[in-house]
Amino acid sequence: MNLINLAEKKLDARGEYIGGSDYKIFLDAAGLMQTSFIDYFKKITPELKDKKTGIIVIERVVTELKGLTFNKKSDISTRAKAALDLIKDGIKNGVIVSMESTGGKQKADAIFEAIFTRFRGRYNLALITTDGNLTKSILALNTSDAVDDIKSIRVYQMNNRGYLEQITLKQDSIDDIVGSQIVPFKKSKIPVGEDYYDPINISKVPITGDIVRSEKHLTIKLAKKIASGGEGSIYEFNLIDYKKSPETRTKKYLAKIYHEGIIDKAKVEKIKLIINNKSCQTIKGVCFPISLLYNKNNDPVGYTMK
């Protein structure tokens, strides 16, 4: 990974990155104290200066580095001083921007989490660090439910070849997730006839602009269709008659509307079972049904999902 490619937009007079698709890149003390990063940054400084781009260092990191210059271990003290010199030269050359960090006496890790939480809905963010715990907490913000529209959050560290490398957390397999989190469904002993699998006669399959209601008593207006497959189509939707606004857009949820001839009694009962099994909703990354959807004639036509 090349830092220049990651931060390819210009900085304005306030140190703000211009444009919406670039990354705001932060450095923590651990990343700055890597000898390999110091050498790497010095090497690319002329090009960063030429492109008028760079990175952000919060004041708390500078304070922590100053404290480390008094460390009894000479190696730590020497690397902290080198990091401070790098920051000083970087600010002078216009390739490092100092950012005021509120938070009192909080450690830099907590301040980084606060900054990334605050701005993750507005900017792509990146952090260069070697701190494993900080890496986990920052990357966890990628999947948090607290913000509807989260942009990209990345973490990098120097590899043994002297280049920045993106760090990703090991993901559990779907078998591991399901095996540990799903509460098994109870087997039904009630026999059903063949008509249970006959398609339900839907009076009208909703499309963009149509109104449907959810089983949870929300009135929904289907908006842009974003995908279509063998079973149905996926729509963005707005909530209407909502207490805060006549029509409110939701970014976190989508609606699946089945094609004509697809939905039957068995499928409706299956969706209800999944909705009522609360353990399904605890699994991230799986679009389980949340609420059934009905058209104006009370025909089941689909469901909402994350």
Short mmCIF file of C-alpha atoms in Angstrom, two decimals:
data_model
loop_
_atom_site.label_atom_id
_atom_site.label_comp_id
_atom_site.label_asym_id
_atom_site.label_seq_id
_atom_site.Cartn_x
_atom_site.Cartn_y
_atom_site.Cartn_z
CA MET A 1 0.00 0.00 0.00
CA ASN A 2 1.33 3.44 -0.96
CA LEU A 3 0.51 6.30 1.40
CA ILE A 4 0.34 8.67 -1.56
CA ASN A 5 -2.40 6.58 -3.17
CA LEU A 6 -4.31 6.49 0.11
CA ALA A 7 -4.12 10.26 0.63
CA GLU A 8 -4.26 11.55 -2.90
CA LYS A 9 -6.39 14.64 -2.28
CA LYS A 10 -5.09 18.08 -1.42
CA LEU A 11 -5.25 19.74 1.99
CA ASP A 12 -6.86 23.13 2.39
CA ALA A 13 -5.58 25.88 4.68
CA ARG A 14 -7.27 24.33 7.74
CA GLY A 15 -5.83 20.90 7.16
CA GLU A 16 -9.14 19.55 5.82
CA TYR A 17 -8.99 17.03 3.01
CA ILE A 18 -10.75 18.26 -0.13
CA GLY A 19 -13.15 15.84 -1.80
CA GLY A 20 -15.37 13.04 -0.51
CA SER A 21 -13.69 9.81 -1.64
CA ASP A 22 -10.25 10.26 -0.08
CA TYR A 23 -9.07 9.09 3.32
CA LYS A 24 -8.26 11.09 6.42
CA ILE A 25 -5.14 9.31 7.67
CA PHE A 26 -4.15 9.33 11.35
CA LEU A 27 -0.95 8.17 13.04
CA ASP A 28 -0.70 6.91 16.60
CA ALA A 29 2.42 6.90 18.76
CA ALA A 30 3.15 3.20 18.16
CA GLY A 31 3.05 3.68 14.39
CA LEU A 32 5.24 6.79 14.54
CA MET A 33 7.87 5.03 16.63
CA GLN A 34 8.44 2.29 14.08
CA THR A 35 11.91 2.82 12.64
CA SER A 36 10.72 1.36 9.35
CA PHE A 37 7.88 3.91 9.15
CA ILE A 38 10.18 6.83 9.93
CA ASP A 39 12.52 5.75 7.12
CA TYR A 40 9.56 5.17 4.77
CA PHE A 41 7.97 8.53 5.53
CA LYS A 42 11.21 10.43 5.01
CA LYS A 43 11.61 8.68 1.65
CA ILE A 44 8.16 9.70 0.37
CA THR A 45 8.07 13.20 1.95
CA PRO A 46 9.23 14.97 -1.26
CA GLU A 47 6.39 13.37 -3.24
CA LEU A 48 3.83 14.09 -0.50
CA LYS A 49 5.00 17.70 -0.47
CA ASP A 50 4.75 17.90 -4.25
CA LYS A 51 1.18 16.52 -4.19
CA LYS A 52 0.24 18.73 -1.21
CA THR A 53 -1.09 15.81 0.81
CA GLY A 54 -0.20 14.10 4.08
CA ILE A 55 -1.41 12.76 7.43
CA ILE A 56 -2.95 13.89 10.72
CA VAL A 57 -1.35 13.65 14.16
CA ILE A 58 -3.52 14.46 17.18
CA GLU A 59 -2.04 16.53 19.99
CA ARG A 60 -2.45 13.73 22.54
CA VAL A 61 -0.06 11.55 20.52
CA VAL A 62 2.54 14.34 20.67
CA THR A 63 2.03 14.58 24.45
CA GLU A 64 2.50 10.82 24.86
CA LEU A 65 5.63 10.85 22.71
CA LYS A 66 7.11 13.65 24.82
CA GLY A 67 6.50 11.55 27.92
CA LEU A 68 8.24 8.56 26.32
CA THR A 69 11.40 10.60 25.74
CA PHE A 70 12.00 10.25 29.48
CA ASN A 71 11.62 6.46 29.43
CA LYS A 72 14.47 4.63 31.16
CA LYS A 73 14.83 2.30 28.20
CA SER A 74 17.14 4.13 25.82
CA ASP A 75 15.64 2.46 22.73
CA ILE A 76 12.12 3.72 23.53
CA SER A 77 13.43 7.19 24.38
CA THR A 78 15.44 7.39 21.15
CA ARG A 79 12.54 6.29 18.95
CA ALA A 80 10.14 8.73 20.66
CA LYS A 81 12.55 11.60 20.00
CA ALA A 82 12.89 10.51 16.37
CA ALA A 83 9.08 10.45 16.05
CA LEU A 84 8.80 13.97 17.47
CA ASP A 85 11.47 15.18 15.04
CA LEU A 86 9.52 13.57 12.20
CA ILE A 87 6.34 15.38 13.25
CA LYS A 88 8.18 18.70 13.53
CA ASP A 89 9.75 18.33 10.09
CA GLY A 90 6.47 17.07 8.61
CA ILE A 91 4.54 20.12 9.85
CA LYS A 92 7.30 22.38 8.51
CA ASN A 93 7.12 20.68 5.11
CA GLY A 94 3.31 20.73 5.03
CA VAL A 95 2.87 16.94 4.98
CA ILE A 96 1.72 16.51 8.59
CA VAL A 97 -1.24 18.35 10.09
CA SER A 98 -1.62 18.74 13.86
CA MET A 99 -5.17 18.20 15.12
CA GLU A 100 -6.39 19.48 18.46
CA SER A 101 -7.77 16.57 20.48
CA THR A 102 -10.31 17.15 23.22
CA GLY A 103 -10.80 14.56 25.90
CA GLY A 104 -8.83 15.91 28.83
CA LYS A 105 -6.42 13.32 30.17
CA GLN A 106 -7.84 10.46 28.13
CA LYS A 107 -5.32 8.23 26.41
CA ALA A 108 -4.82 8.60 22.67
CA ASP A 109 -6.60 5.26 22.04
CA ALA A 110 -9.84 6.57 23.54
CA ILE A 111 -9.54 9.81 21.59
CA PHE A 112 -9.02 7.92 18.32
CA GLU A 113 -12.16 5.89 19.00
CA ALA A 114 -14.09 9.11 19.68
CA ILE A 115 -12.80 10.78 16.50
CA PHE A 116 -13.49 7.75 14.30
CA THR A 117 -16.95 7.33 15.83
CA ARG A 118 -17.78 10.98 15.25
CA PHE A 119 -16.58 11.25 11.64
CA ARG A 120 -17.14 7.72 10.25
CA GLY A 121 -20.41 8.78 8.66
CA ARG A 122 -18.76 11.69 6.79
CA TYR A 123 -15.27 10.58 5.76
CA ASN A 124 -13.23 7.53 4.84
CA LEU A 125 -10.80 7.08 7.74
CA ALA A 126 -7.48 5.27 8.13
CA LEU A 127 -5.16 4.70 11.08
CA ILE A 128 -1.53 3.63 11.03
CA THR A 129 -0.67 1.70 14.20
CA THR A 130 0.93 -1.44 15.58
CA ASP A 131 -1.39 -1.61 18.61
CA GLY A 132 -3.47 -4.80 18.35
CA ASN A 133 -6.18 -3.74 20.81
CA LEU A 134 -6.61 -0.35 19.15
CA THR A 135 -6.79 -2.06 15.75
CA LYS A 136 -9.68 -4.29 16.93
CA SER A 137 -11.66 -1.42 18.46
CA ILE A 138 -11.25 0.82 15.41
CA LEU A 139 -12.14 -1.89 12.88
CA ALA A 140 -15.17 -2.84 14.98
CA LEU A 141 -16.63 0.57 14.11
CA ASN A 142 -17.08 -0.66 10.54
CA THR A 143 -19.99 -2.86 11.61
CA SER A 144 -21.56 -0.82 14.39
CA ASP A 145 -25.33 -0.27 14.22
CA ALA A 146 -25.04 3.21 15.75
CA VAL A 147 -24.70 4.93 12.35
CA ASP A 148 -26.84 4.24 9.29
CA ASP A 149 -24.27 5.13 6.63
CA ILE A 150 -20.68 4.26 7.61
CA LYS A 151 -17.88 5.02 5.19
CA SER A 152 -14.71 2.93 4.99
CA ILE A 153 -12.48 2.54 8.06
CA ARG A 154 -9.06 0.95 7.57
CA VAL A 155 -6.01 0.18 9.70
CA TYR A 156 -2.45 -0.15 8.37
CA GLN A 157 0.94 -1.12 9.72
CA MET A 158 4.41 -1.44 8.25
CA ASN A 159 5.27 -4.92 7.01
CA ASN A 160 8.71 -6.53 7.03
CA ARG A 161 9.30 -5.30 3.47
CA GLY A 162 9.06 -1.68 4.55
CA TYR A 163 5.60 -0.89 3.10
CA LEU A 164 2.19 -0.14 4.55
CA GLU A 165 -0.07 -3.19 4.74
CA GLN A 166 -3.80 -3.20 5.48
CA ILE A 167 -4.82 -5.14 8.57
CA THR A 168 -8.04 -7.16 8.63
CA LEU A 169 -9.57 -9.07 11.51
CA LYS A 170 -10.04 -12.83 11.18
CA GLN A 171 -13.69 -13.58 10.50
CA ASP A 172 -15.46 -16.60 11.91
CA SER A 173 -16.96 -18.94 9.32
CA ILE A 174 -20.73 -18.94 8.90
CA ASP A 175 -20.80 -22.47 10.39
CA ASP A 176 -19.05 -21.18 13.53
CA ILE A 177 -21.44 -18.25 13.82
CA VAL A 178 -24.61 -20.26 13.27
CA GLY A 179 -23.46 -23.10 15.51
CA SER A 180 -22.73 -20.78 18.42
CA GLN A 181 -25.51 -18.21 18.13
CA ILE A 182 -28.64 -19.68 16.54
CA VAL A 183 -31.25 -21.21 18.81
CA PRO A 184 -32.52 -24.30 16.89
CA PHE A 185 -36.06 -24.21 15.52
CA LYS A 186 -38.52 -26.66 17.04
CA LYS A 187 -39.70 -29.37 14.68
CA SER A 188 -43.38 -29.18 13.82
CA LYS A 189 -45.54 -32.28 14.13
CA ILE A 190 -48.56 -30.70 12.44
CA PRO A 191 -49.15 -32.23 8.97
CA VAL A 192 -49.91 -29.91 6.04
CA GLY A 193 -51.55 -30.50 2.69
CA GLU A 194 -50.18 -29.81 -0.77
CA ASP A 195 -52.11 -26.55 -0.95
CA TYR A 196 -49.71 -25.22 1.70
CA TYR A 197 -47.19 -24.86 -1.13
CA ASP A 198 -49.56 -23.40 -3.71
CA PRO A 199 -48.67 -19.80 -4.67
CA ILE A 200 -50.82 -17.20 -2.92
CA ASN A 201 -52.91 -15.15 -5.34
CA ILE A 202 -51.53 -11.64 -4.86
CA SER A 203 -53.92 -8.87 -5.91
CA LYS A 204 -51.00 -6.53 -6.73
CA VAL A 205 -47.23 -6.94 -6.46
CA PRO A 206 -45.94 -3.57 -5.17
CA ILE A 207 -43.39 -1.54 -7.15
CA THR A 208 -41.57 1.77 -6.68
CA GLY A 209 -43.95 4.41 -5.34
CA ASP A 210 -46.44 1.92 -3.89
CA ILE A 211 -47.42 1.87 -0.23
CA VAL A 212 -47.09 -1.27 1.89
CA ARG A 213 -47.39 -1.82 5.63
CA SER A 214 -45.25 -3.90 7.92
CA GLU A 215 -46.40 -6.39 10.51
CA LYS A 216 -44.89 -4.00 13.05
CA HIS A 217 -47.44 -1.33 12.00
CA LEU A 218 -45.12 0.86 9.95
CA THR A 219 -46.35 2.40 6.71
CA ILE A 220 -43.71 2.16 4.00
CA LYS A 221 -43.33 3.77 0.58
CA LEU A 222 -41.12 1.76 -1.77
CA ALA A 223 -38.39 3.90 -3.35
CA LYS A 224 -35.55 2.97 -5.72
CA LYS A 225 -35.23 -0.68 -6.83
CA ILE A 226 -31.58 -1.61 -6.32
CA ALA A 227 -31.52 -5.31 -7.23
CA SER A 228 -33.63 -8.13 -8.63
CA GLY A 229 -33.27 -11.92 -8.57
CA GLY A 230 -35.12 -15.17 -9.01
CA GLU A 231 -37.38 -14.71 -5.98
CA GLY A 232 -37.97 -11.00 -5.88
CA SER A 233 -36.67 -7.44 -5.98
CA ILE A 234 -34.89 -5.33 -3.35
CA TYR A 235 -36.02 -1.76 -2.71
CA GLU A 236 -34.91 1.19 -0.66
CA PHE A 237 -37.88 2.64 1.18
CA ASN A 238 -39.18 5.62 3.13
CA LEU A 239 -41.25 5.62 6.30
CA ILE A 240 -44.40 7.75 6.02
CA ASP A 241 -46.74 9.13 8.68
CA TYR A 242 -43.76 8.97 10.97
CA LYS A 243 -43.98 11.10 14.10
CA LYS A 244 -40.85 13.11 13.25
CA SER A 245 -41.57 13.70 9.58
CA PRO A 246 -44.25 13.04 6.92
CA GLU A 247 -41.71 10.93 5.01
CA THR A 248 -38.40 9.73 6.43
CA ARG A 249 -35.71 7.92 4.47
CA THR A 250 -34.08 4.92 6.11
CA LYS A 251 -30.54 3.96 5.14
CA LYS A 252 -30.12 0.96 7.41
CA TYR A 253 -32.99 -1.18 6.10
CA LEU A 254 -34.28 -2.51 2.76
CA ALA A 255 -37.45 -4.22 1.57
CA LYS A 256 -37.66 -7.49 -0.35
CA ILE A 257 -40.76 -7.84 -2.52
CA TYR A 258 -41.46 -11.28 -4.01
CA HIS A 259 -42.28 -11.77 -7.68
CA GLU A 260 -45.76 -12.96 -8.59
CA GLY A 261 -46.27 -16.71 -8.02
CA ILE A 262 -43.34 -17.06 -5.58
CA ILE A 263 -44.81 -16.63 -2.11
CA ASP A 264 -46.94 -19.36 -0.51
CA LYS A 265 -48.23 -20.24 2.97
CA ALA A 266 -45.12 -22.27 3.73
CA LYS A 267 -42.84 -19.35 2.90
CA VAL A 268 -44.90 -16.97 5.04
CA GLU A 269 -44.71 -19.36 8.02
CA LYS A 270 -40.97 -19.79 7.51
CA ILE A 271 -40.46 -16.01 7.54
CA LYS A 272 -42.54 -15.73 10.72
CA LEU A 273 -40.43 -18.43 12.41
CA ILE A 274 -37.21 -16.59 11.53
CA ILE A 275 -38.61 -13.24 12.73
CA ASN A 276 -39.72 -14.75 16.04
CA ASN A 277 -36.36 -16.48 16.60
CA LYS A 278 -34.59 -13.51 18.17
CA SER A 279 -31.19 -15.23 18.06
CA CYS A 280 -31.18 -14.78 14.26
CA GLN A 281 -31.10 -11.01 14.64
CA THR A 282 -27.88 -11.12 16.68
CA ILE A 283 -25.81 -12.33 13.73
CA LYS A 284 -24.06 -9.60 11.80
CA GLY A 285 -23.74 -9.82 8.04
CA VAL A 286 -26.82 -12.04 7.47
CA CYS A 287 -29.95 -10.32 6.12
CA PHE A 288 -32.60 -12.14 8.13
CA PRO A 289 -36.24 -10.94 7.80
CA ILE A 290 -37.28 -8.38 10.40
CA SER A 291 -40.97 -7.82 9.61
CA LEU A 292 -43.45 -9.14 7.04
CA LEU A 293 -44.86 -6.69 4.49
CA TYR A 294 -48.46 -6.57 3.19
CA ASN A 295 -50.07 -4.69 0.32
CA LYS A 296 -53.23 -2.59 0.68
CA ASN A 297 -55.40 -5.73 0.34
CA ASN A 298 -53.53 -7.43 3.20
CA ASP A 299 -51.74 -9.92 0.93
CA PRO A 300 -48.24 -10.92 2.15
CA VAL A 301 -45.77 -9.54 -0.41
CA GLY A 302 -42.33 -9.56 1.23
CA TYR A 303 -40.37 -8.43 4.25
CA THR A 304 -37.97 -5.80 5.62
CA MET A 305 -34.33 -6.61 6.39
CA LYS A 306 -31.07 -4.90 7.24
#
